[in-house]
Coordinates of C-alpha atoms in Angstrom, one line a residue:
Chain A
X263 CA -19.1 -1.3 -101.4
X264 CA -20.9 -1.6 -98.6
X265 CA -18.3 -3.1 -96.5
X266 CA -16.5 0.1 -97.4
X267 CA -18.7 2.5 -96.2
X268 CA -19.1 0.5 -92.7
X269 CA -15.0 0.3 -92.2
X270 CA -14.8 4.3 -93.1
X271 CA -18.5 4.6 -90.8
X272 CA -16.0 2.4 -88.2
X273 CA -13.0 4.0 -87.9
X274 CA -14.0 8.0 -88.7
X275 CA -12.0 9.7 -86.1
X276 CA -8.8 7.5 -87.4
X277 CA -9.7 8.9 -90.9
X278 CA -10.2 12.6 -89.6
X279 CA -7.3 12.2 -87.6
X280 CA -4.8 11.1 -90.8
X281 CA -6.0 13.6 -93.1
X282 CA -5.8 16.6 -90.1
X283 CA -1.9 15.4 -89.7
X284 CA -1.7 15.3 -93.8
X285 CA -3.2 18.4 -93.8
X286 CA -1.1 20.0 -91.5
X287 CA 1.9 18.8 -92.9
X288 CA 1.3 19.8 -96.3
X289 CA 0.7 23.5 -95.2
X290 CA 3.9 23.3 -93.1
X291 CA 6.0 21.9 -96.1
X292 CA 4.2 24.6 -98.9
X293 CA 4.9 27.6 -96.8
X294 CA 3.3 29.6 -99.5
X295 CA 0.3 27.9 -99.4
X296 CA -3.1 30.4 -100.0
X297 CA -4.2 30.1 -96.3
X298 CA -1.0 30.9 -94.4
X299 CA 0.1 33.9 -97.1
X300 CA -4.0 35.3 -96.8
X301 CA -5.4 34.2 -93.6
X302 CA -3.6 32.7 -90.7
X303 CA -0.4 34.6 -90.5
X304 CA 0.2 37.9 -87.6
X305 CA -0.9 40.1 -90.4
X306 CA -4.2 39.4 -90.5
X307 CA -7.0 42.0 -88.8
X308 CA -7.7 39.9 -85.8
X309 CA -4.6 39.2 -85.2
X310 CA -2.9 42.3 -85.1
X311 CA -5.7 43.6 -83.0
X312 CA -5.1 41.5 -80.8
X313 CA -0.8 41.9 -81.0
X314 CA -1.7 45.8 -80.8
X315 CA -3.6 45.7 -77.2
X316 CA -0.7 43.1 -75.7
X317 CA 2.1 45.6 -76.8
X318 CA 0.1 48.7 -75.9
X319 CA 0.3 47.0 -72.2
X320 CA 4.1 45.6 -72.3
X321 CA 5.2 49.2 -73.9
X322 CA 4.4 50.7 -70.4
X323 CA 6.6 48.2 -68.7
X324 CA 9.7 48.8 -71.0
X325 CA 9.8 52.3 -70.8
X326 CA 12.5 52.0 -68.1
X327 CA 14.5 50.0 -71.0
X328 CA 13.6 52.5 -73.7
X329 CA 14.9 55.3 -71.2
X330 CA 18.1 53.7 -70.8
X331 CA 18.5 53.2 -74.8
X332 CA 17.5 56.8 -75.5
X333 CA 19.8 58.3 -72.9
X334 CA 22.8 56.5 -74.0
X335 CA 21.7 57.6 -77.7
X336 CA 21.8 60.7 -77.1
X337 CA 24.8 60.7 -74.9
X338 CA 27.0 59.4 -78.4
X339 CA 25.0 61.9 -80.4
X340 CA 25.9 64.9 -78.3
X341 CA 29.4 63.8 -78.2
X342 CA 30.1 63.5 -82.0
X343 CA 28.4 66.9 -82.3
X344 CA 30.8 68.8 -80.0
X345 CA 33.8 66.9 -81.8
X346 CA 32.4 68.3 -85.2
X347 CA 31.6 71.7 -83.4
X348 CA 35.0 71.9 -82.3
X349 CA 36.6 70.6 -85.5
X350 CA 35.0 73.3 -87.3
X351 CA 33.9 75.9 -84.8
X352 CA 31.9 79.1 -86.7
X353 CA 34.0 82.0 -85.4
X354 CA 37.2 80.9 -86.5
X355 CA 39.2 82.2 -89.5
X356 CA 39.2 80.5 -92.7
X357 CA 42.7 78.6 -92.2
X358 CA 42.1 77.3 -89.0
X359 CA 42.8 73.7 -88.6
X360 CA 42.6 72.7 -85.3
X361 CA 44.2 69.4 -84.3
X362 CA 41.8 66.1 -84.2
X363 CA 43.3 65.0 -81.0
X364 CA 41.8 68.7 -79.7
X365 CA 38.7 68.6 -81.6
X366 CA 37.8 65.3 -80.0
X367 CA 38.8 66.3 -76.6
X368 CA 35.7 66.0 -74.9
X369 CA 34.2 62.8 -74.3
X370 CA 30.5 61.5 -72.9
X371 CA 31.8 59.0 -70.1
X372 CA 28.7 57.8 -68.9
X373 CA 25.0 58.6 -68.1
X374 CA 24.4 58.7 -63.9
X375 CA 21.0 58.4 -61.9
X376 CA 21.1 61.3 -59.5
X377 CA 20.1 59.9 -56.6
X378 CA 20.8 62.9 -54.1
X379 CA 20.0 66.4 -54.7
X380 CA 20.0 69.6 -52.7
X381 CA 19.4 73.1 -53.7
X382 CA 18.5 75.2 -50.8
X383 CA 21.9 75.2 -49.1
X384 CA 25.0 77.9 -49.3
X385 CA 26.8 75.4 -51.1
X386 CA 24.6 72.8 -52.9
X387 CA 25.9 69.2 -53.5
X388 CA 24.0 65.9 -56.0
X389 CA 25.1 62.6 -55.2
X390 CA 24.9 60.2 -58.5
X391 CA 24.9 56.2 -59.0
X392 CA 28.2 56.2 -60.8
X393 CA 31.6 55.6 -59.6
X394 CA 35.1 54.9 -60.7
X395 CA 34.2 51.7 -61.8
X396 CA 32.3 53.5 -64.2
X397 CA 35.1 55.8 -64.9
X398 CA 34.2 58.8 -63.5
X399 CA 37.2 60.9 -62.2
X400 CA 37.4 64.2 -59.6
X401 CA 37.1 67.2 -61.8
X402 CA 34.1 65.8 -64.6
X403 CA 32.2 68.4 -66.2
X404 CA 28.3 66.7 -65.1
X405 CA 25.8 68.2 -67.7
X406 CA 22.2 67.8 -68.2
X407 CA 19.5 67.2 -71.1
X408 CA 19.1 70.9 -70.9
X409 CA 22.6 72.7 -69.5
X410 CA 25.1 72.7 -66.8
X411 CA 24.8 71.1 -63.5
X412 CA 28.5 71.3 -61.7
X413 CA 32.0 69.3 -61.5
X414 CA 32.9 66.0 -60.0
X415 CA 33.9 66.8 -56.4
X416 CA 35.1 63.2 -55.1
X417 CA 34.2 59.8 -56.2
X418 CA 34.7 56.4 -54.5
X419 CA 33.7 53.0 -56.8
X420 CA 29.9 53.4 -56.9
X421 CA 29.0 56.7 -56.1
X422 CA 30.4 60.7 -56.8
X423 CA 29.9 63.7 -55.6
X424 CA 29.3 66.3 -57.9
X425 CA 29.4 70.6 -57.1
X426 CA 26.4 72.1 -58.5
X427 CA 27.0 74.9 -60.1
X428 CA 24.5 76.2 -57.0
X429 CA 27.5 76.5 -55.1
X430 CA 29.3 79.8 -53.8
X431 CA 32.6 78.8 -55.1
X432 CA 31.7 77.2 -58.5
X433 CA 32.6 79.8 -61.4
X434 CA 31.4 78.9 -64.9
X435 CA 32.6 80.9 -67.9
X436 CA 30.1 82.3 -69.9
X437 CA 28.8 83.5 -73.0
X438 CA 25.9 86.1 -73.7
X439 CA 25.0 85.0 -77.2
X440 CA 23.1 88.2 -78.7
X441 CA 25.6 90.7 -77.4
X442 CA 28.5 88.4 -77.5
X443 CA 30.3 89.2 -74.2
X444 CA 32.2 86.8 -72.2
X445 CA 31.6 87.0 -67.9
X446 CA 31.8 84.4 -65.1
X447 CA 28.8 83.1 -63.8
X448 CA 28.2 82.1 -60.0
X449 CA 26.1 81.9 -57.7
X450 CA 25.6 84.7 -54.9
X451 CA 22.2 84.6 -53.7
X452 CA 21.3 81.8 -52.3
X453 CA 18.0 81.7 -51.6
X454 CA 16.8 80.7 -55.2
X455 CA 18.0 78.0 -56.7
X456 CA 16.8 79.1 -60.2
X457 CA 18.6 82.4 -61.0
X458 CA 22.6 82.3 -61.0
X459 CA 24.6 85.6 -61.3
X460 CA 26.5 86.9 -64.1
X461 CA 29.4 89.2 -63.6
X462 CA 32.6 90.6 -65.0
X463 CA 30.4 92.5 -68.1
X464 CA 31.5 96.0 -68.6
X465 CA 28.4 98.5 -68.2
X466 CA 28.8 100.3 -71.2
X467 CA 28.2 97.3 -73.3
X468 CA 24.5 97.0 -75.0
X469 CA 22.7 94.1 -73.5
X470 CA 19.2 92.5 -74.0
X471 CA 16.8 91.0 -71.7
X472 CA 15.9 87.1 -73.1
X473 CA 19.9 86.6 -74.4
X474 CA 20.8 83.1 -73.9
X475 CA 23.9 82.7 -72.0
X476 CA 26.3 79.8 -72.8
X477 CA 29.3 78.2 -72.0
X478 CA 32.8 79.7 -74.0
X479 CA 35.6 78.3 -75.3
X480 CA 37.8 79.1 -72.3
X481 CA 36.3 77.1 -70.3
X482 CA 38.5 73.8 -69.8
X483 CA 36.2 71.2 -67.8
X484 CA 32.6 72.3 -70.4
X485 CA 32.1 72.4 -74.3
X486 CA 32.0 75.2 -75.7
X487 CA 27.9 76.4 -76.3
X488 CA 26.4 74.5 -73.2
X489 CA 23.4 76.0 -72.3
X490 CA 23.5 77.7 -68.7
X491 CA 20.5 79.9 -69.0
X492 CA 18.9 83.2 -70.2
X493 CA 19.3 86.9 -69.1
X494 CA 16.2 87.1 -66.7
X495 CA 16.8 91.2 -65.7
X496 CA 20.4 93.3 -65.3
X497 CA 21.4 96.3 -63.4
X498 CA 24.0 98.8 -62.4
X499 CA 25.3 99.6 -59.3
X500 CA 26.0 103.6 -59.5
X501 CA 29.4 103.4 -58.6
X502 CA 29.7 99.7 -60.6
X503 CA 31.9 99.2 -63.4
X504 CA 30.0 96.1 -64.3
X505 CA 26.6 94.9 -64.7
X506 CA 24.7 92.7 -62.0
X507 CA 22.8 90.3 -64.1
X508 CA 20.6 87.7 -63.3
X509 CA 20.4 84.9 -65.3
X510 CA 17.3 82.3 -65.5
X511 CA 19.3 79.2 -65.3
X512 CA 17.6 76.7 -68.2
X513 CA 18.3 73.3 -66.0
X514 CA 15.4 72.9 -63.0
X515 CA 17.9 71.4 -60.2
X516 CA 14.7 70.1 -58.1
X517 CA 13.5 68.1 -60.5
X518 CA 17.2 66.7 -61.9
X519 CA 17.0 62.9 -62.6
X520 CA 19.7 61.8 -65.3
X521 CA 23.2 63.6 -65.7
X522 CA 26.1 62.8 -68.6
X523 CA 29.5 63.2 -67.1
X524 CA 32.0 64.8 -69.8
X525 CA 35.5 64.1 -69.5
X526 CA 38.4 66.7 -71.4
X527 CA 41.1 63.9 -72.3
X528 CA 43.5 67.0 -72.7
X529 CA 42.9 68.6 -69.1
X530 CA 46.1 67.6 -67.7
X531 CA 48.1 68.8 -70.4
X532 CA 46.4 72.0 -70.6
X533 CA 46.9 72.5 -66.5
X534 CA 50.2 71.4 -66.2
X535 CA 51.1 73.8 -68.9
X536 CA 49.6 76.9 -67.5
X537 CA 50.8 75.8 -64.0
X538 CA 54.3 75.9 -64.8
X539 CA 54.0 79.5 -66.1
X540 CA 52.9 80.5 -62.4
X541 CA 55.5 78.4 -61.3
X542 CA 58.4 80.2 -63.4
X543 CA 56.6 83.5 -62.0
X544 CA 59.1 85.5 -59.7
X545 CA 56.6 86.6 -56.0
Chain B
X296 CA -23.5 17.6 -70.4
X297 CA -25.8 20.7 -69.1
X298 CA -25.4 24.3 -70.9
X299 CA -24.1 25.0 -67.8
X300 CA -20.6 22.7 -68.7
X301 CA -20.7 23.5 -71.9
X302 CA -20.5 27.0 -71.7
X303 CA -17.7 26.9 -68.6
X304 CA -15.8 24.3 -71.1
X305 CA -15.6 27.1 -73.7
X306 CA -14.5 29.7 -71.3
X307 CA -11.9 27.7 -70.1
X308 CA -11.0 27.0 -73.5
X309 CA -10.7 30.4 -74.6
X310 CA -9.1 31.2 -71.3
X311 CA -5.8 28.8 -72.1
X312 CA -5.9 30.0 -76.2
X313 CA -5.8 34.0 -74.4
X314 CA -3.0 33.3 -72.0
X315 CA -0.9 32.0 -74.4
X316 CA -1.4 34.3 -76.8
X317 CA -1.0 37.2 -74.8
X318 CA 1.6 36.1 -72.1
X319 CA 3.0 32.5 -72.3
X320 CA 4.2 33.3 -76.0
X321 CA 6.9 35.3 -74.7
X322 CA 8.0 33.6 -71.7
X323 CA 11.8 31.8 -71.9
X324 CA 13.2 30.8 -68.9
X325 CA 17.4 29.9 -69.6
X326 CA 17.0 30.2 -73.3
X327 CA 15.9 26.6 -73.9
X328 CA 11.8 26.2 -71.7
X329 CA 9.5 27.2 -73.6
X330 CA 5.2 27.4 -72.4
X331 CA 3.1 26.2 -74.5
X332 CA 0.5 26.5 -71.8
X333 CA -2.3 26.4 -74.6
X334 CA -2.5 23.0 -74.1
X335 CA -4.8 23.0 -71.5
X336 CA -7.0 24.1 -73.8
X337 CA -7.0 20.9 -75.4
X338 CA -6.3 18.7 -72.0
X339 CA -9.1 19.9 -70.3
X340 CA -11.9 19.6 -72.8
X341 CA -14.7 17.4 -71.5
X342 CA -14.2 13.9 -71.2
X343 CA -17.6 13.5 -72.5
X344 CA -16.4 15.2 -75.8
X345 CA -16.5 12.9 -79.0
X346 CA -13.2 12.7 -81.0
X347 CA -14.3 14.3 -83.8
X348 CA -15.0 17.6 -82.1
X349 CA -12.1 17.4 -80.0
X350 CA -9.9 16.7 -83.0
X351 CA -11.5 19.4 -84.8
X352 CA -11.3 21.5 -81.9
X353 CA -7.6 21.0 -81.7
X354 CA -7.0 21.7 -84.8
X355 CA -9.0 25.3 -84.7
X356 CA -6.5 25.6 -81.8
X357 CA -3.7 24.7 -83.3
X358 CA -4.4 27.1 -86.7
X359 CA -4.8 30.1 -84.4
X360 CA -1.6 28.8 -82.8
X361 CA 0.4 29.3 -85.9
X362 CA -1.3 31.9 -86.7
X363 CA 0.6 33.9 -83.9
X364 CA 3.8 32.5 -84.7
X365 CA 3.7 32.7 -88.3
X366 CA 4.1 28.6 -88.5
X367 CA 1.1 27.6 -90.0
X368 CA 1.0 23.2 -89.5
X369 CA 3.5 23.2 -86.8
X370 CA 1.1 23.7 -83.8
X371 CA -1.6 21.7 -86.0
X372 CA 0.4 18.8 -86.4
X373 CA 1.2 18.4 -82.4
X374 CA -2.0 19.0 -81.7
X375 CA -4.1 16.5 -83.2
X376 CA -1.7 14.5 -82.4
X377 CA -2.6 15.3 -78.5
X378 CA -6.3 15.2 -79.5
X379 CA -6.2 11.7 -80.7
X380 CA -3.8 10.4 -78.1
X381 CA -6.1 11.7 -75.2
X382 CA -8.9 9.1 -75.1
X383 CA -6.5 6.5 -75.5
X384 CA -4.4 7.7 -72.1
X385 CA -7.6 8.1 -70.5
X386 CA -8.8 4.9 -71.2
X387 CA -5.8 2.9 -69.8
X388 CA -4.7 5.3 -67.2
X389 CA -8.0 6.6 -65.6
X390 CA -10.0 3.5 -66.4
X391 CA -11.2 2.7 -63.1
X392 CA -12.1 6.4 -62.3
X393 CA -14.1 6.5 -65.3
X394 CA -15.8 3.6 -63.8
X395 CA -16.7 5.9 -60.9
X396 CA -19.1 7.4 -63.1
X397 CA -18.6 11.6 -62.7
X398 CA -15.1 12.3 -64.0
X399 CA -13.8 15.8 -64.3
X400 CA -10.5 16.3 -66.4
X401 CA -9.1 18.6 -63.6
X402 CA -6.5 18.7 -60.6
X403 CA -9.3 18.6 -58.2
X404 CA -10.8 15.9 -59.9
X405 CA -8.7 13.3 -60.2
X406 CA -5.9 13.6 -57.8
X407 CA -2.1 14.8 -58.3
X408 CA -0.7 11.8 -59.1
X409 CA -3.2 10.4 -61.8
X410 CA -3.4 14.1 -62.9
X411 CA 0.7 14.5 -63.0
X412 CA 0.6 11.2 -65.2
X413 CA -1.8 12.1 -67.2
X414 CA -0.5 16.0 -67.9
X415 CA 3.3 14.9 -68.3
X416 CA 2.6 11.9 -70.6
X417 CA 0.5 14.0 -73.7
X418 CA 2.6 17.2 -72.9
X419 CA 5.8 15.0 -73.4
X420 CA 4.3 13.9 -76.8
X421 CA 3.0 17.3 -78.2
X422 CA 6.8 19.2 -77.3
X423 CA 8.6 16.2 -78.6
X424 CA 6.7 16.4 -82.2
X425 CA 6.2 20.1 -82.0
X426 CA 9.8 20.8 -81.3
X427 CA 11.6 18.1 -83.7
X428 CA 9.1 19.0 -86.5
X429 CA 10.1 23.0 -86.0
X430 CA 13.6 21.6 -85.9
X431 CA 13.3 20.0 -89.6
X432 CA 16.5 18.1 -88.9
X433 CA 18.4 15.7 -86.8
X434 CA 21.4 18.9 -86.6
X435 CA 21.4 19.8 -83.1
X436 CA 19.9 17.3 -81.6
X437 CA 21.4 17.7 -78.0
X438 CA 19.8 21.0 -78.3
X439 CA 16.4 20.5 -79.1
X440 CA 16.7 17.7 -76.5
X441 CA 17.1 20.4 -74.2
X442 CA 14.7 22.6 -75.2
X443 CA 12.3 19.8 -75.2
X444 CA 12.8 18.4 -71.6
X445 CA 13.0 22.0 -70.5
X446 CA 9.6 22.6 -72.2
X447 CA 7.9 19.9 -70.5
X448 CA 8.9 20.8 -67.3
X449 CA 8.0 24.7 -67.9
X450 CA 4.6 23.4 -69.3
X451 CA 3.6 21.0 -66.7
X452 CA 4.9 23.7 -63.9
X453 CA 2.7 26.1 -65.5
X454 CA -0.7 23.7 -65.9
X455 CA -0.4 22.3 -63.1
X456 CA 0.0 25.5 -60.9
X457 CA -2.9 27.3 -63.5
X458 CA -5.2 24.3 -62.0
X459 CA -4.0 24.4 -58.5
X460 CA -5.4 28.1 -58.3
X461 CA -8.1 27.7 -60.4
X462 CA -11.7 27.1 -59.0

């Protein structure tokens, strides 16, 4: 007995060291075992204290990543949402079935970086990240989170050029919600980049101050229902037919970072089309 | 051992257990090196230490180990192992710098190439158990080969450089 207690006395740390393996072993092997399913698991208080702080810090650094996701989210998102808009636009007759070719028309390309941007100028210009290789083409609608920006201008493999829409010969067709009349938009004045003009609205219509103005269905390079901006104050010339209006335009160009460029599959069809009609026309 | 040592072995201790959990855990480099850099936690205990409160020690490190990872014996199992192997490896490899009387477990210490030896022989051992235990199987083996050699280079890189700027 004795000689017993002198060999475990002896060789302790070999002992501790065997049952520390055996014990680790067995709660590898019984996964469920009461300590890891209770205790020593991520779940546990201290733990996930401790897991909270880390990813409080590393979500600062992946907000460049979570951009990027969220941007190209909502890039697919506001694409399906024209196609159904268009498949099944509210104004239209009950019968009307337009073609799913049309309805899906319009497509998100890509998202750019604009990396260029001027607003000051007669004719204003942005410069974005994407090119060709990226599939952009001359004649893109470019939109923003919150409205129009302008067209594709030219493009070579990494980089386009893109017309704002603060530009003197860039005509947008638009849409005055409340009172439902349809004028061009441009812009004449062009010493503030924040107010674009709206013309081509007969002065005897009714209008209202605050009306959002949007982009209509004739217009072939934009959906339908963009957002350009809202009626900021209107006025007649006495010997105009039409109104001067200003409109409030809803995108800030100064502080523009991310664009989606939309692409109408059916352009060329459409143009071609209309151009042969000029064509055919005797001068 | 003075207070003094003791309580600059415990920071350094909790030091390694706080940079793995908090960094090293997520670091991959080509999909196959891991860091288990909380090994120097167990490395660079005191030589002075006992075995039985470096093996118990070890253990406490390995639990909270698993606890993160959601492994519970894995990180247990390698490193008691390490604990238990350590005296040993001192013993034959740094027996005449023992002899010197004052020996500090550290780069500084000892010297690059007893500390290389030293660093590369127990990390070999912990990755090679750890990573053919979390394995389960002899499936894959060229793989967790890989990830093992890749491992102890990552490691060692890591311990060594953590020492190299470390006062």
């Amino acid at each position: 007995m004795l000689q017993l207690f002198e060999f475990i006395a002896r060789n302790r740390n070999f002992i501790l060291f065997v049952l520390l393996e055996v014990f680790g072993f067995w709660l590898l092997f019984n996964s469920n075992n009461y300590w890891s399913v209770e205790y020593l698991n991520t779940a546990n208080s201290a733990n996930a204290k401790v897991l909270e702080v880390s990813n409080s810090v590393k979500e600062y650094s992946n907000l460049r990543e979570v951009n990027a996701s969220l941007a190209q989210e909502n890039r697919l998102l506001n694409q399906q949402l024209v196609q159904l808009q268009q498949q099944k636009p509210t104004n239209a007759p009950n019968g009307y079935q337009p073609d799913s070719d049309f309805a899906a028309r319009y497509q998100w390309v890509t998202i750019a970086k604009v990396i260029d941007n001027s607003t000051h100028r007669a004719d204003n210009y942005l410069t974005i990240d994407k090119g060709t290789l990226h599939g952009v083409k001359v004649g893109m609608g470019v939109i923003s989170p919150t409205g129009v920006v302008g067209k594709v201008k030219i493009c070579n493999d990494k980089f386009s050029v893109i017309t704002s829409i603060l530009h003197s010969q860039f005509m947008v067709s638009t849409k005055l919600l409340r009172s439902n009349e349809i004028g061009t938009s441009k812009w004449e004045r062009s010493n503030d980049p924040s107010v674009i003009q709206l013309k081509d609205i007969s002065r005897y219509k009714p209008l209202v101050k605050g009306d959002t103005a949007v982009t209509t269905d004739q217009n072939a390079v934009f959906p339908a229902g963009l957002r350009i901006g809202r009626v900021k104050n209107f006025k007649v010339a006495p010997d105009g037919a039409f109104y001067d209006i200003d409109l409030q335009l809803s995108t800030d160009f100064s502080t523009l970072s991310y664009v989606y460029l939309v692409e109408n599959k059916l352009l060329n069809k459409q143009q071609s089309l209309q151009e042969a009609v000029n064509e055919k026309k005797p001068k | 051992m003075t207070p003094n040592d003791l309580i600059r072995s415990a920071l350094r201790w909790l030091l390694y257990v706080l940079l793995h959990v908090l960094v090293a855990r997520h670091l991959v480099l080509f999909d196959h090196a891991f860091c288990y850099i909380y090994l120097g936690a167990i490395l660079f205990l005191p030589f002075e230490l006992n075995l039985t409160a470096a093996l118990l020690i070890s253990f406490m490190t390995g639990a909270i180990m698993d606890s993160f990872d959601n492994t519970l014996g894995l990180h247990i199992i390698a490193s008691v192992l390490v604990a238990y192997l350590r005296p040993i490896l001192i013993r034959y490899q740094l027996a005449q710098k023992i002899s010197e009387n004052r020996l500090e477990l550290s780069l500084r210490g000892i010297g690059l190439p007893a500390f290389l030896s030293y660093v590369l022989v127990l990390v070999s051992i912990h990755h090679f158990v750890l990573l053919m235990v979390e394995a389960g199987s002899l499936g894959m083996l060229g793989f967790t080969f890989l990830k093992i050699l890749g491992s102890i280079i990552f490691t060692t890189v890591a311990l060594t450089l953590g020492q190299a700027f470390s006062r």
